[in-house]
mmCIF file of C-alpha atoms and ligand atoms in Angstrom:
data_model
loop_
_atom_site.group_PDB
_atom_site.id
_atom_site.type_symbol
_atom_site.label_atom_id
_atom_site.label_comp_id
_atom_site.label_asym_id
_atom_site.label_seq_id
_atom_site.Cartn_x
_atom_site.Cartn_y
_atom_site.Cartn_z
ATOM 1 C CA MET A 1 -13.448 -192.505 79.921
ATOM 2 C CA LYS A 2 -16.790 -191.718 78.287
ATOM 3 C CA THR A 3 -20.019 -193.459 79.337
ATOM 4 C CA LYS A 4 -21.263 -195.425 76.327
ATOM 5 C CA ILE A 5 -25.036 -195.225 75.921
ATOM 6 C CA ILE A 6 -27.751 -197.008 73.920
ATOM 7 C CA ILE A 7 -31.089 -195.170 73.481
ATOM 8 C CA ALA A 8 -34.423 -196.817 72.601
ATOM 9 C CA GLY A 9 -37.066 -194.571 71.007
ATOM 10 C CA PRO A 10 -34.737 -192.062 69.272
ATOM 11 C CA ARG A 11 -37.508 -190.633 67.044
ATOM 12 C CA GLY A 12 -39.871 -189.938 69.959
ATOM 13 C CA LYS A 13 -40.309 -186.550 71.675
ATOM 14 C CA MET A 14 -38.333 -187.608 74.752
ATOM 15 C CA GLY A 15 -35.992 -189.977 72.897
ATOM 16 C CA SER A 16 -34.860 -187.361 70.371
ATOM 17 C CA GLU A 17 -34.240 -184.884 73.199
ATOM 18 C CA ALA A 18 -32.132 -187.565 74.928
ATOM 19 C CA VAL A 19 -30.148 -188.230 71.713
ATOM 20 C CA TRP A 20 -29.216 -184.519 71.511
ATOM 21 C CA MET A 21 -28.418 -184.374 75.242
ATOM 22 C CA VAL A 22 -26.047 -187.383 74.996
ATOM 23 C CA HIS A 23 -24.492 -185.965 71.813
ATOM 24 C CA ASN A 24 -23.837 -182.600 73.521
ATOM 25 C CA GLU A 25 -22.475 -184.033 76.775
ATOM 26 C CA ALA A 26 -18.675 -184.353 76.641
ATOM 27 C CA SER A 27 -18.525 -187.306 79.065
ATOM 28 C CA PHE A 28 -21.193 -189.349 77.199
ATOM 29 C CA GLU A 29 -20.964 -191.240 73.916
ATOM 30 C CA LEU A 30 -23.951 -192.472 71.917
ATOM 31 C CA ALA A 31 -23.089 -196.091 71.025
ATOM 32 C CA ALA A 32 -26.330 -197.237 69.312
ATOM 33 C CA CYS A 33 -30.083 -196.751 69.086
ATOM 34 C CA ILE A 34 -32.978 -199.208 69.162
ATOM 35 C CA ASP A 35 -35.855 -198.292 66.856
ATOM 36 C CA ARG A 36 -38.702 -200.358 65.451
ATOM 37 C CA ILE A 37 -37.990 -198.937 62.000
ATOM 38 C CA ASN A 38 -34.656 -197.925 60.376
ATOM 39 C CA ASP A 39 -32.925 -201.258 61.163
ATOM 40 C CA GLY A 40 -29.416 -201.321 59.658
ATOM 41 C CA LYS A 41 -29.369 -197.552 59.066
ATOM 42 C CA THR A 42 -27.385 -195.033 61.081
ATOM 43 C CA LEU A 43 -28.522 -191.945 62.971
ATOM 44 C CA LYS A 44 -27.493 -189.610 60.151
ATOM 45 C CA ASP A 45 -30.265 -191.199 58.023
ATOM 46 C CA ILE A 46 -32.905 -189.755 60.374
ATOM 47 C CA GLU A 47 -33.933 -186.170 59.808
ATOM 48 C CA SER A 48 -33.627 -183.791 62.773
ATOM 49 C CA LEU A 49 -31.189 -186.056 64.658
ATOM 50 C CA PRO A 50 -27.398 -185.473 64.802
ATOM 51 C CA ALA A 51 -25.561 -186.644 61.674
ATOM 52 C CA LEU A 52 -23.662 -189.457 63.373
ATOM 53 C CA ASN A 53 -22.544 -192.895 62.221
ATOM 54 C CA VAL A 54 -24.333 -194.469 65.179
ATOM 55 C CA PRO A 55 -25.924 -197.829 64.255
ATOM 56 C CA ILE A 56 -29.668 -198.462 64.612
ATOM 57 C CA PHE A 57 -31.034 -201.882 65.579
ATOM 58 C CA GLU A 58 -34.581 -203.134 65.457
ATOM 59 C CA ASP A 59 -33.750 -206.220 67.544
ATOM 60 C CA PRO A 60 -32.771 -205.140 71.078
ATOM 61 C CA GLU A 61 -31.025 -208.446 71.827
ATOM 62 C CA GLN A 62 -28.805 -208.119 68.747
ATOM 63 C CA CYS A 63 -28.008 -204.557 69.846
ATOM 64 C CA PHE A 64 -27.063 -205.585 73.401
ATOM 65 C CA GLN A 65 -24.975 -208.499 72.056
ATOM 66 C CA GLU A 66 -23.057 -206.529 69.440
ATOM 67 C CA ILE A 67 -22.608 -203.125 71.123
ATOM 68 C CA ASP A 68 -20.250 -202.466 74.003
ATOM 69 C CA ALA A 69 -22.288 -200.112 76.240
ATOM 70 C CA ASP A 70 -22.483 -199.038 79.891
ATOM 71 C CA VAL A 71 -25.998 -197.574 80.073
ATOM 72 C CA PHE A 72 -29.299 -198.164 78.283
ATOM 73 C CA ILE A 73 -31.924 -195.365 78.191
ATOM 74 C CA ASP A 74 -35.524 -196.359 77.444
ATOM 75 C CA LEU A 75 -38.065 -193.731 76.324
ATOM 76 C CA THR A 76 -40.685 -195.792 74.524
ATOM 77 C CA VAL A 77 -43.932 -197.420 75.673
ATOM 78 C CA PRO A 78 -44.354 -199.679 78.722
ATOM 79 C CA GLU A 79 -45.013 -202.913 76.780
ATOM 80 C CA VAL A 80 -41.679 -202.861 74.913
ATOM 81 C CA GLY A 81 -39.848 -200.772 77.521
ATOM 82 C CA PHE A 82 -40.227 -203.557 80.072
ATOM 83 C CA GLU A 83 -38.798 -206.189 77.680
ATOM 84 C CA HIS A 84 -35.911 -203.866 76.703
ATOM 85 C CA THR A 85 -35.070 -203.196 80.363
ATOM 86 C CA LYS A 86 -35.156 -206.898 81.255
ATOM 87 C CA LEU A 87 -32.807 -207.715 78.362
ATOM 88 C CA ALA A 88 -30.429 -204.865 79.219
ATOM 89 C CA LEU A 89 -30.140 -206.205 82.784
ATOM 90 C CA LEU A 90 -29.468 -209.716 81.433
ATOM 91 C CA TYR A 91 -26.587 -208.230 79.396
ATOM 92 C CA ASP A 92 -25.336 -206.199 82.406
ATOM 93 C CA ILE A 93 -26.025 -202.866 80.700
ATOM 94 C CA ARG A 94 -27.432 -200.464 83.313
ATOM 95 C CA PRO A 95 -30.940 -199.233 82.430
ATOM 96 C CA VAL A 96 -32.178 -195.660 82.974
ATOM 97 C CA VAL A 97 -35.908 -195.834 82.302
ATOM 98 C CA GLY A 98 -38.158 -192.831 81.719
ATOM 99 C CA THR A 99 -40.951 -194.807 80.081
ATOM 100 C CA SER A 100 -43.952 -194.528 82.386
ATOM 101 C CA GLY A 101 -46.694 -197.067 83.070
ATOM 102 C CA PHE A 102 -44.813 -200.132 84.388
ATOM 103 C CA SER A 103 -46.951 -202.214 86.797
ATOM 104 C CA LYS A 104 -45.840 -202.928 90.362
ATOM 105 C CA GLU A 105 -45.225 -206.570 89.362
ATOM 106 C CA GLN A 106 -42.988 -205.470 86.480
ATOM 107 C CA ILE A 107 -40.980 -203.156 88.732
ATOM 108 C CA ASP A 108 -40.612 -205.958 91.312
ATOM 109 C CA ALA A 109 -39.424 -208.362 88.584
ATOM 110 C CA LEU A 110 -36.844 -205.819 87.351
ATOM 111 C CA GLU A 111 -35.704 -205.204 90.916
ATOM 112 C CA ASP A 112 -35.101 -208.958 91.417
ATOM 113 C CA LEU A 113 -33.158 -209.160 88.153
ATOM 114 C CA SER A 114 -31.110 -206.084 89.032
ATOM 115 C CA ILE A 115 -30.145 -207.540 92.426
ATOM 116 C CA THR A 116 -29.366 -210.997 90.967
ATOM 117 C CA HIS A 117 -27.039 -209.474 88.384
ATOM 118 C CA GLY A 118 -25.706 -206.755 90.707
ATOM 119 C CA THR A 119 -26.482 -204.314 87.885
ATOM 120 C CA GLY A 120 -27.710 -200.801 88.693
ATOM 121 C CA CYS A 121 -31.018 -199.602 87.288
ATOM 122 C CA ILE A 122 -32.984 -196.349 87.682
ATOM 123 C CA ILE A 123 -36.676 -196.024 86.840
ATOM 124 C CA ALA A 124 -37.966 -192.458 87.106
ATOM 125 C CA PRO A 125 -41.543 -191.581 86.071
ATOM 126 C CA ASN A 126 -40.597 -187.892 86.331
ATOM 127 C CA PHE A 127 -37.086 -186.737 85.373
ATOM 128 C CA ALA A 128 -37.787 -183.026 86.020
ATOM 129 C CA VAL A 129 -35.687 -182.126 89.055
ATOM 130 C CA GLY A 130 -38.048 -179.202 89.814
ATOM 131 C CA ALA A 131 -41.062 -181.525 89.956
ATOM 132 C CA VAL A 132 -39.287 -183.795 92.419
ATOM 133 C CA LEU A 133 -38.442 -180.778 94.597
ATOM 134 C CA MET A 134 -42.073 -179.576 94.354
ATOM 135 C CA MET A 135 -43.224 -182.928 95.777
ATOM 136 C CA ALA A 136 -40.648 -182.825 98.573
ATOM 137 C CA PHE A 137 -41.588 -179.215 99.533
ATOM 138 C CA ALA A 138 -45.310 -180.093 99.432
ATOM 139 C CA LYS A 139 -44.742 -183.011 101.778
ATOM 140 C CA LYS A 140 -42.959 -180.711 104.208
ATOM 141 C CA ALA A 141 -45.598 -177.928 104.003
ATOM 142 C CA ALA A 142 -48.482 -180.356 104.669
ATOM 143 C CA LYS A 143 -47.199 -180.903 108.194
ATOM 144 C CA TYR A 144 -48.060 -177.277 109.028
ATOM 145 C CA LEU A 145 -50.839 -176.583 106.493
ATOM 146 C CA PRO A 146 -52.845 -179.815 106.221
ATOM 147 C CA ASP A 147 -55.619 -178.400 103.957
ATOM 148 C CA VAL A 148 -54.361 -178.918 100.421
ATOM 149 C CA GLU A 149 -55.620 -179.339 96.851
ATOM 150 C CA ILE A 150 -53.659 -180.243 93.728
ATOM 151 C CA VAL A 151 -54.245 -178.796 90.252
ATOM 152 C CA GLU A 152 -52.325 -180.557 87.489
ATOM 153 C CA GLN A 153 -52.330 -179.353 83.871
ATOM 154 C CA HIS A 154 -51.129 -181.330 80.841
ATOM 155 C CA HIS A 155 -51.260 -181.368 77.028
ATOM 156 C CA ASP A 156 -54.436 -182.862 75.574
ATOM 157 C CA GLN A 157 -52.669 -185.960 74.181
ATOM 158 C CA LYS A 158 -52.132 -187.346 77.678
ATOM 159 C CA LEU A 159 -54.178 -190.515 78.151
ATOM 160 C CA ASP A 160 -54.233 -190.906 81.950
ATOM 161 C CA ALA A 161 -55.792 -188.610 84.571
ATOM 162 C CA PRO A 162 -54.855 -187.664 87.169
ATOM 163 C CA SER A 163 -51.150 -187.599 86.330
ATOM 164 C CA GLY A 164 -48.776 -190.003 88.085
ATOM 165 C CA THR A 165 -46.983 -186.991 89.567
ATOM 166 C CA ALA A 166 -50.240 -185.660 91.119
ATOM 167 C CA VAL A 167 -51.024 -189.044 92.667
ATOM 168 C CA LYS A 168 -47.462 -189.375 93.930
ATOM 169 C CA THR A 169 -47.647 -185.844 95.442
ATOM 170 C CA ALA A 170 -50.884 -186.775 97.246
ATOM 171 C CA ASN A 171 -49.332 -190.004 98.527
ATOM 172 C CA MET A 172 -46.280 -188.127 99.819
ATOM 173 C CA ILE A 173 -48.510 -185.527 101.528
ATOM 174 C CA ALA A 174 -50.534 -188.357 103.092
ATOM 175 C CA GLU A 175 -47.313 -189.600 104.746
ATOM 176 C CA THR A 176 -47.026 -186.279 106.611
ATOM 177 C CA ARG A 177 -50.531 -185.119 107.491
ATOM 178 C CA LYS A 178 -53.310 -186.962 109.304
ATOM 179 C CA SER A 179 -56.102 -188.171 107.009
ATOM 180 C CA LYS A 180 -58.878 -185.557 106.950
ATOM 181 C CA GLN A 181 -62.006 -184.693 105.011
ATOM 182 C CA GLN A 182 -61.566 -181.238 103.470
ATOM 183 C CA GLY A 183 -64.163 -178.577 102.689
ATOM 184 C CA HIS A 184 -67.582 -178.182 104.325
ATOM 185 C CA PRO A 185 -68.913 -181.471 105.777
ATOM 186 C CA ASP A 186 -72.259 -180.852 103.997
ATOM 187 C CA GLU A 187 -70.703 -179.826 100.680
ATOM 188 C CA LYS A 188 -72.576 -181.183 97.617
ATOM 189 C CA GLU A 189 -71.560 -181.182 93.955
ATOM 190 C CA THR A 190 -74.327 -179.671 91.825
ATOM 191 C CA LEU A 191 -72.309 -180.705 88.776
ATOM 192 C CA GLU A 192 -70.603 -184.104 89.083
ATOM 193 C CA GLY A 193 -66.811 -183.866 89.287
ATOM 194 C CA ALA A 194 -66.782 -180.198 90.322
ATOM 195 C CA ARG A 195 -64.545 -180.997 93.300
ATOM 196 C CA GLY A 196 -62.216 -183.216 91.267
ATOM 197 C CA ALA A 197 -60.907 -186.629 92.284
ATOM 198 C CA SER A 198 -60.131 -187.361 95.911
ATOM 199 C CA THR A 199 -57.462 -189.503 97.500
ATOM 200 C CA ASP A 200 -57.224 -189.612 101.288
ATOM 201 C CA GLY A 201 -59.333 -186.412 101.348
ATOM 202 C CA ILE A 202 -56.888 -184.559 99.024
ATOM 203 C CA HIS A 203 -58.686 -183.212 95.934
ATOM 204 C CA ILE A 204 -56.926 -183.479 92.570
ATOM 205 C CA HIS A 205 -58.101 -181.449 89.554
ATOM 206 C CA SER A 206 -56.864 -182.364 86.047
ATOM 207 C CA VAL A 207 -56.783 -179.810 83.221
ATOM 208 C CA ARG A 208 -56.118 -180.955 79.608
ATOM 209 C CA LEU A 209 -55.418 -178.329 76.938
ATOM 210 C CA PRO A 210 -53.358 -178.036 73.762
ATOM 211 C CA GLY A 211 -50.332 -175.811 74.325
ATOM 212 C CA LEU A 212 -49.612 -177.138 77.798
ATOM 213 C CA ILE A 213 -46.737 -179.551 78.539
ATOM 214 C CA ALA A 214 -46.718 -180.565 82.238
ATOM 215 C CA HIS A 215 -47.610 -178.214 85.097
ATOM 216 C CA GLN A 216 -48.741 -178.640 88.687
ATOM 217 C CA GLU A 217 -49.811 -176.410 91.565
ATOM 218 C CA VAL A 218 -50.088 -177.619 95.135
ATOM 219 C CA LEU A 219 -52.297 -175.141 97.031
ATOM 220 C CA PHE A 220 -52.303 -175.016 100.820
ATOM 221 C CA GLY A 221 -54.741 -172.977 102.917
ATOM 222 C CA GLY A 222 -54.694 -171.971 106.585
ATOM 223 C CA PRO A 223 -56.387 -169.239 108.621
ATOM 224 C CA GLY A 224 -55.657 -165.947 106.830
ATOM 225 C CA GLN A 225 -53.030 -167.390 104.461
ATOM 226 C CA THR A 226 -52.409 -169.581 101.435
ATOM 227 C CA LEU A 227 -49.233 -171.123 100.059
ATOM 228 C CA THR A 228 -48.812 -172.180 96.420
ATOM 229 C CA ILE A 229 -46.008 -174.449 95.247
ATOM 230 C CA ARG A 230 -45.885 -174.553 91.455
ATOM 231 C CA HIS A 231 -43.793 -176.397 88.906
ATOM 232 C CA ASP A 232 -43.855 -175.967 85.109
ATOM 233 C CA SER A 233 -42.190 -178.049 82.417
ATOM 234 C CA TYR A 234 -42.214 -175.813 79.325
ATOM 235 C CA ASN A 235 -40.505 -178.327 77.062
ATOM 236 C CA ARG A 236 -38.918 -181.745 77.156
ATOM 237 C CA ALA A 237 -35.478 -180.282 77.840
ATOM 238 C CA SER A 238 -36.774 -179.910 81.424
ATOM 239 C CA PHE A 239 -36.460 -183.682 81.825
ATOM 240 C CA MET A 240 -32.883 -183.962 80.530
ATOM 241 C CA GLU A 241 -31.044 -182.797 83.676
ATOM 242 C CA GLY A 242 -32.679 -185.730 85.469
ATOM 243 C CA VAL A 243 -31.718 -188.152 82.690
ATOM 244 C CA LYS A 244 -28.120 -186.885 82.770
ATOM 245 C CA LEU A 245 -27.947 -187.219 86.549
ATOM 246 C CA SER A 246 -29.428 -190.728 86.385
ATOM 247 C CA VAL A 247 -26.893 -191.886 83.776
ATOM 248 C CA THR A 248 -24.046 -190.739 86.027
ATOM 249 C CA LYS A 249 -25.616 -192.152 89.187
ATOM 250 C CA VAL A 250 -26.593 -195.557 87.751
ATOM 251 C CA MET A 251 -22.890 -196.290 87.151
ATOM 252 C CA GLU A 252 -22.411 -196.346 90.951
ATOM 253 C CA LEU A 253 -25.426 -198.561 91.709
ATOM 254 C CA ASN A 254 -25.742 -202.326 91.938
ATOM 255 C CA GLU A 255 -29.511 -202.461 92.483
ATOM 256 C CA LEU A 256 -32.704 -200.827 91.235
ATOM 257 C CA VAL A 257 -33.716 -197.358 92.446
ATOM 258 C CA TYR A 258 -37.272 -196.133 91.728
ATOM 259 C CA GLY A 259 -37.849 -192.366 91.595
ATOM 260 C CA LEU A 260 -35.453 -189.493 90.954
ATOM 261 C CA GLU A 261 -35.981 -188.230 94.524
ATOM 262 C CA ASN A 262 -34.057 -191.270 95.771
ATOM 263 C CA ILE A 263 -30.859 -190.273 93.973
ATOM 264 C CA LEU A 264 -30.958 -186.528 94.721
ATOM 265 C CA GLU A 265 -28.724 -185.634 97.646
HETATM 266 P P1 NAP B 1 -43.490 -190.482 71.854
HETATM 267 O O1 NAP B 1 -43.088 -189.183 71.258
HETATM 268 O O2 NAP B 1 -44.785 -191.116 71.431
HETATM 269 O O3 NAP B 1 -42.283 -191.517 71.627
HETATM 270 C C1 NAP B 1 -42.397 -192.886 71.863
HETATM 271 C C2 NAP B 1 -41.313 -193.628 71.110
HETATM 272 O O4 NAP B 1 -41.483 -195.035 71.364
HETATM 273 C C3 NAP B 1 -41.385 -193.451 69.595
HETATM 274 O O5 NAP B 1 -40.082 -193.419 69.058
HETATM 275 C C4 NAP B 1 -42.134 -194.706 69.138
HETATM 276 O O6 NAP B 1 -41.869 -195.096 67.812
HETATM 277 C C5 NAP B 1 -41.567 -195.715 70.115
HETATM 278 N N1 NAP B 1 -42.468 -196.875 70.180
HETATM 279 C C6 NAP B 1 -43.807 -196.855 70.361
HETATM 280 N N2 NAP B 1 -44.296 -198.110 70.329
HETATM 281 C C7 NAP B 1 -43.240 -198.918 70.111
HETATM 282 C C8 NAP B 1 -43.098 -200.314 69.958
HETATM 283 N N3 NAP B 1 -44.163 -201.152 70.039
HETATM 284 N N4 NAP B 1 -41.850 -200.821 69.736
HETATM 285 C C9 NAP B 1 -40.779 -199.982 69.668
HETATM 286 N N5 NAP B 1 -40.850 -198.631 69.804
HETATM 287 C C10 NAP B 1 -42.068 -198.133 70.008
HETATM 288 O O7 NAP B 1 -43.595 -190.352 73.452
HETATM 289 P P2 NAP B 1 -42.712 -189.436 74.421
HETATM 290 O O8 NAP B 1 -43.470 -188.237 74.802
HETATM 291 O O9 NAP B 1 -41.345 -189.316 73.876
HETATM 292 O O10 NAP B 1 -42.677 -190.346 75.725
HETATM 293 C C11 NAP B 1 -41.970 -191.575 75.742
HETATM 294 C C12 NAP B 1 -42.161 -192.220 77.120
HETATM 295 O O11 NAP B 1 -41.600 -191.366 78.127
HETATM 296 C C13 NAP B 1 -43.625 -192.406 77.526
HETATM 297 O O12 NAP B 1 -43.744 -193.597 78.269
HETATM 298 C C14 NAP B 1 -43.923 -191.199 78.409
HETATM 299 O O13 NAP B 1 -44.968 -191.429 79.333
HETATM 300 C C15 NAP B 1 -42.596 -191.071 79.109
HETATM 301 N N6 NAP B 1 -42.293 -189.746 79.660
HETATM 302 C C16 NAP B 1 -41.512 -189.750 80.765
HETATM 303 C C17 NAP B 1 -41.110 -188.574 81.317
HETATM 304 C C18 NAP B 1 -40.229 -188.622 82.533
HETATM 305 O O14 NAP B 1 -39.882 -187.563 83.058
HETATM 306 N N7 NAP B 1 -39.845 -189.803 83.008
HETATM 307 C C19 NAP B 1 -41.506 -187.352 80.751
HETATM 308 C C20 NAP B 1 -42.285 -187.362 79.591
HETATM 309 C C21 NAP B 1 -42.662 -188.584 79.047
HETATM 310 P P3 NAP B 1 -42.995 -194.851 66.666
HETATM 311 O O15 NAP B 1 -42.825 -193.432 66.253
HETATM 312 O O16 NAP B 1 -42.641 -195.839 65.616
HETATM 313 O O17 NAP B 1 -44.349 -195.106 67.280
#
């Protein structure tokens, strides 16, 4: 039996990629979309999306009431994404959330709701499997090479710096290595910010340029050697393997899981 899916944000960069992924996956079926415009239309009315008779709803509650679905994918903005996810859980439709920027309180509230309803939910700020592996490898390497700096590079439309992935990498490294101050103890910046941001002594440098998507290098140094672990997302298709995996996995869950790394075997 096919997994029936509702997608919110079908015109967005990630949402449209997810629409095509679901359309091309034999075991998935696109049941409906939630969009703040195009209410009452169908997907075939939207240029560059598959010509399908899939209904579009502006009101998420009406969508969850009227459409028989197993999974809800949210790729919008945190303010509406949180409300969508809450509603999906209330209607026992399992959410897979890629929208980034939920607060800790919001995640806790969704976790409570997920447990109360016994409905699985996955929230993953980074769906790129390679990025998750990069973080895991960096955590392991830091045990042996504790001097490390992170360089993350993103497109110039990104609003936050450093990236959530860079901060998460630093936090994971901090679980492995002892806290230490890196570089020369008397080092001074002659230009403010030259050494980047610092968390637990780990320096993070953020590059923003048009043409980039999402890239990160974790550089380790030891006597006479360096190690570089690098991940590049060249387009948004890089996130779709993680979305696909999450849709399959969420069907087996009855509580909320945060982070793709927690569903990879
Ligand atoms: P995007 O191209 O700007 O798409 C956002 C979508 O949300 C658009 O369809 C937009 O519709 C819709 N939207 C915005 N405000 C809305 C509102 N108030 N009510 C209803 N819909 C609204 O952004 P994107 O690059 O696809 O990213 C979408 C989300 O995924 C972001 O939170 C981003 O940080 C996250 N992201 C996650 C990953 C991951 O791996 N988990 C990777 C990349 C991005 P309009 O066109 O009408 O504004």
